[in-house]
Structure formats: C-alpha cells, structure tokens
Amino acid sequence: MISKYLDTGIAAILLLILLVSPTQYSFQLGSAHVSIADPLIWLGGLLFCVSAAFRVLFAKDTGAPLSKRLFSFFREILPLPENILFVVLIALSVVKAQNRTESLKELFQVVEYVIVVFVLFSKIRISAKMMARLPALLLFIVSIVVLTALFQYFNGSVDIMGVKGTFGNRNTYGGFLAVALPLVLSTVILDGRWLMKAWGLLILVAAAITVLSGGAAIGLLAGCSLVCISVSRRSFIIWALTVAIAGAFILPRLPRDNVETLVQSI
C-alpha cells in the first residue's frame, strides 16, 4: 500500500521534472550550479528506492530468502548494464582530469541523468489515464519554448545567438528541438484528435522558423524523416515535399535569411 502511494507521488514528480527541464536556468549552491529539476530528480530517486524497498524487501507475503530479495531489489533500482558501463568509463577518466573538482561535478551530473533519470522514466508505473495526457503535456512544454524563440526571432534587437527559447543559446535550443520535434511530429501523424494535430503543426511551423543551428537542423531532419519512414511511405513523401518547398521558397525569404544562417553555422 505504501509503495502504491509512493509511486503516485513519483509519477507527479516526473511530470514536474518534464515541466521545468526545458531551461538552463540554475541557482548557485556553494560552488555548484543547480537547475530547478535537480532537487526533483534526487527526491524522485529517493522515493523510488524507498518504494522498491517496501515492495521487495519488506513484503510480508513473500517467503523468499533475504539474499534473493536483495538481488531483486538491486535489479529493480538499477538501470541497464550499458548505462552503468558508460558511467564507469567516465569515472575512470576523472583519474587523469586536470581539474578534479570540475570532473567530479560532471560525473555527479552524469550519474543523475544516465542513472537516476533513466531509472525513474523507464521503471516507474504510470497509469493509463496519465499516459493518455502525456502528448498534451509534451505539446504544452514545447509550445512555451518555441513561442519564446518566435518572439526573439522577430525582435530585431536580438542577435542570432539570442534566438534561444528558454535555453542559453541557439545551439542548445536547436538541440532541444532535434529531440522534441520528432515526438511532436509523431503526435501529429498518429494522434486521432484534430485539435492535437493542428496544435502540433503550429509548433512545427514555428520551430522551422526559429531553428538557426545547422547541426541541430540536420539532426532534426534526420529524426523526423525516420519517424515518417516508420509510419508510411505517404507520410515520408509529404514530409520530404514540405521540407523541399520550405527550404527553397520560404526560409530564404524570412528576416534572418534562415538557409544562409544554417549553412554558416555548420
């Protein structure tokens, strides 16, 4: 019972992490910069370990020996072996680091995201009702970031690097789009609700105007192309024609001369 309530709390924390993650804003804590999401991630990780302990170690209806329950507990809270190997390899590099303190800070953040966040988002039990709301949450989050960038784009006093949404510069913003827009495109193609389709299309148009990082644009095109290919040949043809028309006739005529800006950034 306790585990069930904890899992509900962790699911709420996951939603909060998603809401506050798309920004590089941080506050100073000693000599470290802490993002808004960091305390939520560690709180979620702690609650998940407690939940797993109650579910596996302290369950009264199991006759399994303690050693077997301990094995089940660690299997429950640990990520994939390749995640652990990745962190171990980075930890080995700390030995030869010129700045040991900075390297340890980086290692701490790697553990936070490659281990803790991965475990939370891959293993926590999310209800079907909450899962059904995630596409709308995704579009809401991406809308805020892209709308911010759209205002920056059409503000003549903002330079190209300043078209950054809620991030630190255009390149980080572009990286966010390269990750997020394939998911938005998936929603547009697969969601049966016309409101969601229209909302997603508006996001795609605004994002196409505001992405000014060439490397991110290549990643974005590749990700979205794979999404369309995985759905149907028709989807890919429509996507390819849209990209070709936009690249040839629309983007070069925008105030920032997007095509030239993208090429120069590469």
mmCIF file of C-alpha atoms in Angstrom:
data_model
loop_
_atom_site.group_PDB
_atom_site.id
_atom_site.type_symbol
_atom_site.label_atom_id
_atom_site.label_comp_id
_atom_site.label_asym_id
_atom_site.label_seq_id
_atom_site.Cartn_x
_atom_site.Cartn_y
_atom_site.Cartn_z
ATOM 1 C CA MET A 1 0.000 0.000 0.000
ATOM 2 C CA ILE A 2 2.802 2.400 0.935
ATOM 3 C CA SER A 3 4.566 1.539 -2.319
ATOM 4 C CA LYS A 4 1.419 2.387 -4.294
ATOM 5 C CA TYR A 5 1.164 5.858 -2.723
ATOM 6 C CA LEU A 6 4.881 6.457 -3.264
ATOM 7 C CA ASP A 7 4.608 5.505 -6.939
ATOM 8 C CA THR A 8 1.756 8.004 -7.352
ATOM 9 C CA GLY A 9 3.940 10.704 -5.803
ATOM 10 C CA ILE A 10 6.870 9.778 -8.032
ATOM 11 C CA ALA A 11 4.652 9.979 -11.139
ATOM 12 C CA ALA A 12 3.685 13.528 -10.102
ATOM 13 C CA ILE A 13 7.381 14.367 -9.644
ATOM 14 C CA LEU A 14 8.104 13.042 -13.153
ATOM 15 C CA LEU A 15 5.538 15.441 -14.589
ATOM 16 C CA LEU A 16 7.135 18.325 -12.678
ATOM 17 C CA ILE A 17 10.581 17.315 -13.976
ATOM 18 C CA LEU A 18 9.247 17.415 -17.542
ATOM 19 C CA LEU A 19 7.712 20.849 -16.954
ATOM 20 C CA VAL A 20 10.813 22.524 -15.520
ATOM 21 C CA SER A 21 13.550 20.754 -17.516
ATOM 22 C CA PRO A 22 13.498 22.758 -20.813
ATOM 23 C CA THR A 23 15.641 25.612 -19.469
ATOM 24 C CA GLN A 24 19.251 26.217 -18.482
ATOM 25 C CA TYR A 25 18.290 28.470 -15.594
ATOM 26 C CA SER A 26 20.112 27.497 -12.399
ATOM 27 C CA PHE A 27 20.897 28.851 -8.957
ATOM 28 C CA GLN A 28 24.156 28.853 -7.030
ATOM 29 C CA LEU A 29 24.580 26.292 -4.256
ATOM 30 C CA GLY A 30 28.062 26.563 -2.849
ATOM 31 C CA SER A 31 30.400 26.206 -5.825
ATOM 32 C CA ALA A 32 27.866 24.331 -7.934
ATOM 33 C CA HIS A 33 25.090 25.453 -10.275
ATOM 34 C CA VAL A 34 21.836 23.618 -9.529
ATOM 35 C CA SER A 35 18.951 23.546 -12.004
ATOM 36 C CA ILE A 36 15.300 23.611 -10.988
ATOM 37 C CA ALA A 37 14.957 19.957 -11.964
ATOM 38 C CA ASP A 38 17.916 18.685 -9.913
ATOM 39 C CA PRO A 39 16.245 18.538 -6.462
ATOM 40 C CA LEU A 40 13.137 16.987 -8.031
ATOM 41 C CA ILE A 41 15.264 14.279 -9.676
ATOM 42 C CA TRP A 42 17.005 13.304 -6.454
ATOM 43 C CA LEU A 43 13.755 13.411 -4.489
ATOM 44 C CA GLY A 44 12.158 11.146 -7.093
ATOM 45 C CA GLY A 45 15.159 8.792 -6.957
ATOM 46 C CA LEU A 46 14.982 8.604 -3.165
ATOM 47 C CA LEU A 47 11.242 7.891 -3.174
ATOM 48 C CA PHE A 48 11.696 5.241 -5.863
ATOM 49 C CA CYS A 49 14.332 3.425 -3.763
ATOM 50 C CA VAL A 50 12.046 3.572 -0.717
ATOM 51 C CA SER A 51 9.124 2.293 -2.792
ATOM 52 C CA ALA A 52 11.211 -0.577 -4.179
ATOM 53 C CA ALA A 53 12.435 -1.448 -0.687
ATOM 54 C CA PHE A 54 8.885 -1.695 0.662
ATOM 55 C CA ARG A 55 7.769 -3.676 -2.371
ATOM 56 C CA VAL A 56 10.677 -6.135 -2.485
ATOM 57 C CA LEU A 57 12.482 -6.232 0.854
ATOM 58 C CA PHE A 58 9.721 -5.647 3.357
ATOM 59 C CA ALA A 59 6.877 -7.516 1.659
ATOM 60 C CA LYS A 60 5.178 -9.735 4.231
ATOM 61 C CA ASP A 61 3.651 -12.156 1.749
ATOM 62 C CA THR A 62 6.917 -13.485 0.355
ATOM 63 C CA GLY A 63 8.826 -16.450 1.656
ATOM 64 C CA ALA A 64 11.948 -15.743 -0.416
ATOM 65 C CA PRO A 65 15.276 -15.646 1.449
ATOM 66 C CA LEU A 66 16.881 -12.261 2.163
ATOM 67 C CA SER A 67 19.667 -12.782 -0.414
ATOM 68 C CA LYS A 68 17.134 -13.347 -3.177
ATOM 69 C CA ARG A 69 15.121 -10.303 -2.102
ATOM 70 C CA LEU A 70 18.282 -8.164 -2.069
ATOM 71 C CA PHE A 71 19.073 -9.319 -5.614
ATOM 72 C CA SER A 72 15.528 -8.420 -6.706
ATOM 73 C CA PHE A 73 15.827 -5.029 -5.001
ATOM 74 C CA PHE A 74 19.035 -4.078 -6.845
ATOM 75 C CA ARG A 75 17.619 -5.374 -10.126
ATOM 76 C CA GLU A 76 14.619 -3.106 -9.510
ATOM 77 C CA ILE A 77 16.571 0.104 -8.824
ATOM 78 C CA LEU A 78 19.494 -0.257 -11.269
ATOM 79 C CA PRO A 79 19.441 0.784 -14.954
ATOM 80 C CA LEU A 80 20.667 -1.228 -17.933
ATOM 81 C CA PRO A 81 24.244 -2.608 -17.804
ATOM 82 C CA GLU A 82 25.307 -0.277 -20.625
ATOM 83 C CA ASN A 83 24.225 2.736 -18.553
ATOM 84 C CA ILE A 84 26.402 1.552 -15.686
ATOM 85 C CA LEU A 85 29.347 0.847 -18.031
ATOM 86 C CA PHE A 86 29.030 4.350 -19.508
ATOM 87 C CA VAL A 87 29.236 5.925 -16.040
ATOM 88 C CA VAL A 88 32.155 3.689 -15.029
ATOM 89 C CA LEU A 89 34.155 4.724 -18.124
ATOM 90 C CA ILE A 90 33.542 8.396 -17.344
ATOM 91 C CA ALA A 91 34.543 7.804 -13.721
ATOM 92 C CA LEU A 92 37.858 6.308 -14.913
ATOM 93 C CA SER A 93 38.588 9.472 -16.890
ATOM 94 C CA VAL A 94 38.366 11.524 -13.681
ATOM 95 C CA VAL A 95 41.695 9.969 -12.600
ATOM 96 C CA LYS A 96 43.540 11.809 -15.407
ATOM 97 C CA ALA A 97 41.479 15.008 -15.295
ATOM 98 C CA GLN A 98 43.342 18.297 -14.996
ATOM 99 C CA ASN A 99 40.605 19.796 -12.811
ATOM 100 C CA ARG A 100 39.488 17.021 -10.467
ATOM 101 C CA THR A 101 36.781 19.112 -8.784
ATOM 102 C CA GLU A 102 35.075 20.061 -12.045
ATOM 103 C CA SER A 103 35.319 16.493 -13.299
ATOM 104 C CA LEU A 104 33.648 15.175 -10.159
ATOM 105 C CA LYS A 105 30.827 17.691 -10.621
ATOM 106 C CA GLU A 106 30.371 16.456 -14.184
ATOM 107 C CA LEU A 107 30.408 12.846 -13.008
ATOM 108 C CA PHE A 108 27.763 13.630 -10.408
ATOM 109 C CA GLN A 109 25.538 15.093 -13.131
ATOM 110 C CA VAL A 110 26.149 12.085 -15.385
ATOM 111 C CA VAL A 111 25.012 9.765 -12.581
ATOM 112 C CA GLU A 112 21.975 11.992 -12.060
ATOM 113 C CA TYR A 113 20.774 11.747 -15.652
ATOM 114 C CA VAL A 114 22.188 8.474 -17.000
ATOM 115 C CA ILE A 115 21.291 6.501 -13.862
ATOM 116 C CA VAL A 116 18.613 8.235 -11.779
ATOM 117 C CA VAL A 117 16.516 9.880 -14.500
ATOM 118 C CA PHE A 118 16.734 6.817 -16.723
ATOM 119 C CA VAL A 119 15.511 4.564 -13.924
ATOM 120 C CA LEU A 120 12.665 6.916 -12.982
ATOM 121 C CA PHE A 121 11.312 7.279 -16.501
ATOM 122 C CA SER A 122 11.813 3.651 -17.535
ATOM 123 C CA LYS A 123 10.636 1.817 -14.429
ATOM 124 C CA ILE A 124 8.005 3.889 -12.635
ATOM 125 C CA ARG A 125 4.461 2.661 -13.158
ATOM 126 C CA ILE A 126 2.403 5.365 -14.889
ATOM 127 C CA SER A 127 -1.360 4.917 -15.041
ATOM 128 C CA ALA A 128 -3.123 4.664 -18.400
ATOM 129 C CA LYS A 129 -5.047 7.849 -17.581
ATOM 130 C CA MET A 130 -1.856 9.823 -17.006
ATOM 131 C CA MET A 131 -0.200 8.253 -20.050
ATOM 132 C CA ALA A 132 -3.065 9.489 -22.219
ATOM 133 C CA ARG A 133 -2.346 13.058 -21.073
ATOM 134 C CA LEU A 134 1.366 12.984 -21.863
ATOM 135 C CA PRO A 135 1.032 14.047 -25.538
ATOM 136 C CA ALA A 136 -0.800 17.223 -24.480
ATOM 137 C CA LEU A 137 1.855 17.865 -21.824
ATOM 138 C CA LEU A 138 4.579 17.432 -24.451
ATOM 139 C CA LEU A 139 2.927 19.913 -26.812
ATOM 140 C CA PHE A 140 2.384 22.377 -23.959
ATOM 141 C CA ILE A 141 6.053 22.288 -22.917
ATOM 142 C CA VAL A 142 7.385 22.595 -26.475
ATOM 143 C CA SER A 143 4.890 25.396 -27.207
ATOM 144 C CA ILE A 144 6.277 27.561 -24.399
ATOM 145 C CA VAL A 145 9.871 27.094 -25.570
ATOM 146 C CA VAL A 146 9.116 27.661 -29.268
ATOM 147 C CA LEU A 147 6.809 30.640 -28.654
ATOM 148 C CA THR A 148 9.582 32.307 -26.648
ATOM 149 C CA ALA A 149 12.002 31.737 -29.529
ATOM 150 C CA LEU A 150 9.453 33.100 -32.019
ATOM 151 C CA PHE A 151 9.272 36.429 -30.159
ATOM 152 C CA GLN A 152 13.070 36.540 -30.061
ATOM 153 C CA TYR A 153 13.277 35.763 -33.780
ATOM 154 C CA PHE A 154 11.098 38.694 -34.827
ATOM 155 C CA ASN A 155 12.710 41.078 -32.312
ATOM 156 C CA GLY A 156 15.289 42.970 -34.369
ATOM 157 C CA SER A 157 17.340 43.871 -31.302
ATOM 158 C CA VAL A 158 18.062 40.195 -30.568
ATOM 159 C CA ASP A 159 21.091 38.725 -32.363
ATOM 160 C CA ILE A 160 21.112 35.283 -33.955
ATOM 161 C CA MET A 161 22.616 33.549 -30.927
ATOM 162 C CA GLY A 162 19.840 35.127 -28.856
ATOM 163 C CA VAL A 163 17.100 33.211 -30.668
ATOM 164 C CA LYS A 164 17.318 30.566 -27.987
ATOM 165 C CA GLY A 165 13.884 29.978 -26.465
ATOM 166 C CA THR A 166 14.328 29.238 -22.767
ATOM 167 C CA PHE A 167 17.905 27.985 -23.212
ATOM 168 C CA GLY A 168 21.346 29.602 -23.147
ATOM 169 C CA ASN A 169 21.962 29.979 -26.896
ATOM 170 C CA ARG A 170 20.632 28.967 -30.308
ATOM 171 C CA ASN A 171 22.653 25.728 -30.396
ATOM 172 C CA THR A 172 21.227 24.338 -27.162
ATOM 173 C CA TYR A 173 17.744 25.419 -28.256
ATOM 174 C CA GLY A 174 18.324 23.646 -31.576
ATOM 175 C CA GLY A 175 19.402 20.502 -29.739
ATOM 176 C CA PHE A 176 16.175 20.592 -27.757
ATOM 177 C CA LEU A 177 14.169 20.863 -30.986
ATOM 178 C CA ALA A 178 16.107 17.969 -32.536
ATOM 179 C CA VAL A 179 14.946 15.788 -29.641
ATOM 180 C CA ALA A 180 11.430 17.160 -29.180
ATOM 181 C CA LEU A 181 10.137 17.727 -32.710
ATOM 182 C CA PRO A 182 10.212 14.061 -33.836
ATOM 183 C CA LEU A 183 7.905 13.393 -30.875
ATOM 184 C CA VAL A 184 5.683 16.317 -31.904
ATOM 185 C CA LEU A 185 5.585 15.012 -35.480
ATOM 186 C CA SER A 186 4.659 11.556 -34.169
ATOM 187 C CA THR A 187 1.731 13.144 -32.329
ATOM 188 C CA VAL A 188 0.633 14.958 -35.485
ATOM 189 C CA ILE A 189 0.696 11.771 -37.554
ATOM 190 C CA LEU A 190 -0.638 9.246 -35.051
ATOM 191 C CA ASP A 191 -2.996 11.140 -32.744
ATOM 192 C CA GLY A 192 -6.585 10.866 -33.925
ATOM 193 C CA ARG A 193 -7.687 14.192 -32.431
ATOM 194 C CA TRP A 194 -7.722 17.086 -34.913
ATOM 195 C CA LEU A 195 -7.027 19.642 -32.190
ATOM 196 C CA MET A 196 -3.792 17.835 -31.301
ATOM 197 C CA LYS A 197 -2.839 17.592 -34.986
ATOM 198 C CA ALA A 198 -3.406 21.336 -35.546
ATOM 199 C CA TRP A 199 -1.541 22.221 -32.354
ATOM 200 C CA GLY A 200 1.414 20.053 -33.352
ATOM 201 C CA LEU A 201 1.525 21.527 -36.873
ATOM 202 C CA LEU A 202 1.647 25.074 -35.480
ATOM 203 C CA ILE A 203 4.579 24.054 -33.293
ATOM 204 C CA LEU A 204 6.394 22.523 -36.274
ATOM 205 C CA VAL A 205 5.933 25.687 -38.353
ATOM 206 C CA ALA A 206 7.117 27.989 -35.539
ATOM 207 C CA ALA A 207 10.084 25.718 -34.812
ATOM 208 C CA ALA A 208 11.075 25.625 -38.502
ATOM 209 C CA ILE A 209 11.213 29.420 -38.491
ATOM 210 C CA THR A 210 13.258 29.710 -35.309
ATOM 211 C CA VAL A 211 15.846 26.905 -35.566
ATOM 212 C CA LEU A 212 19.094 28.622 -36.603
ATOM 213 C CA SER A 213 21.660 25.963 -35.681
ATOM 214 C CA GLY A 214 22.713 23.974 -38.741
ATOM 215 C CA GLY A 215 23.883 20.891 -36.850
ATOM 216 C CA ALA A 216 20.648 20.731 -34.889
ATOM 217 C CA ALA A 217 18.646 21.216 -38.089
ATOM 218 C CA ILE A 218 20.370 18.181 -39.659
ATOM 219 C CA GLY A 219 19.581 16.083 -36.591
ATOM 220 C CA LEU A 220 16.008 17.343 -36.596
ATOM 221 C CA LEU A 221 15.528 16.478 -40.275
ATOM 222 C CA ALA A 222 17.001 13.009 -39.748
ATOM 223 C CA GLY A 223 14.834 12.289 -36.695
ATOM 224 C CA CYS A 224 11.620 13.497 -38.301
ATOM 225 C CA SER A 225 12.414 11.617 -41.530
ATOM 226 C CA LEU A 226 12.844 8.371 -39.574
ATOM 227 C CA VAL A 227 9.506 8.975 -37.876
ATOM 228 C CA CYS A 228 7.774 9.381 -41.241
ATOM 229 C CA ILE A 229 9.527 6.372 -42.761
ATOM 230 C CA SER A 230 8.440 4.216 -39.828
ATOM 231 C CA VAL A 231 4.805 5.262 -40.301
ATOM 232 C CA SER A 232 4.281 5.051 -44.062
ATOM 233 C CA ARG A 233 5.706 5.937 -47.475
ATOM 234 C CA ARG A 234 2.939 8.531 -47.898
ATOM 235 C CA SER A 235 3.962 10.302 -44.693
ATOM 236 C CA PHE A 236 7.588 10.453 -45.812
ATOM 237 C CA ILE A 237 6.705 11.812 -49.271
ATOM 238 C CA ILE A 238 4.574 14.585 -47.742
ATOM 239 C CA TRP A 239 7.350 15.379 -45.249
ATOM 240 C CA ALA A 240 10.069 15.446 -47.964
ATOM 241 C CA LEU A 241 7.996 17.721 -50.237
ATOM 242 C CA THR A 242 7.235 20.079 -47.351
ATOM 243 C CA VAL A 243 10.921 20.340 -46.405
ATOM 244 C CA ALA A 244 11.952 20.903 -50.049
ATOM 245 C CA ILE A 245 9.357 23.656 -50.630
ATOM 246 C CA ALA A 246 10.127 25.379 -47.323
ATOM 247 C CA GLY A 247 13.878 25.238 -47.924
ATOM 248 C CA ALA A 248 13.644 26.530 -51.490
ATOM 249 C CA PHE A 249 10.935 29.193 -51.297
ATOM 250 C CA ILE A 250 10.074 30.158 -47.705
ATOM 251 C CA LEU A 251 13.086 30.021 -45.376
ATOM 252 C CA PRO A 252 15.389 32.136 -47.618
ATOM 253 C CA ARG A 253 12.791 34.952 -47.590
ATOM 254 C CA LEU A 254 12.453 35.158 -43.817
ATOM 255 C CA PRO A 255 14.015 38.132 -41.960
ATOM 256 C CA ARG A 256 17.015 36.138 -40.707
ATOM 257 C CA ASP A 257 17.740 34.505 -44.114
ATOM 258 C CA ASN A 258 17.468 31.129 -42.413
ATOM 259 C CA VAL A 259 19.073 28.916 -45.045
ATOM 260 C CA GLU A 260 22.238 31.027 -45.233
ATOM 261 C CA THR A 261 22.369 31.244 -41.427
ATOM 262 C CA LEU A 262 22.068 27.468 -41.101
ATOM 263 C CA VAL A 263 24.838 26.868 -43.655
ATOM 264 C CA GLN A 264 27.159 29.371 -41.961
ATOM 265 C CA SER A 265 26.590 27.827 -38.548
ATOM 266 C CA ILE A 266 27.656 24.423 -39.853
#
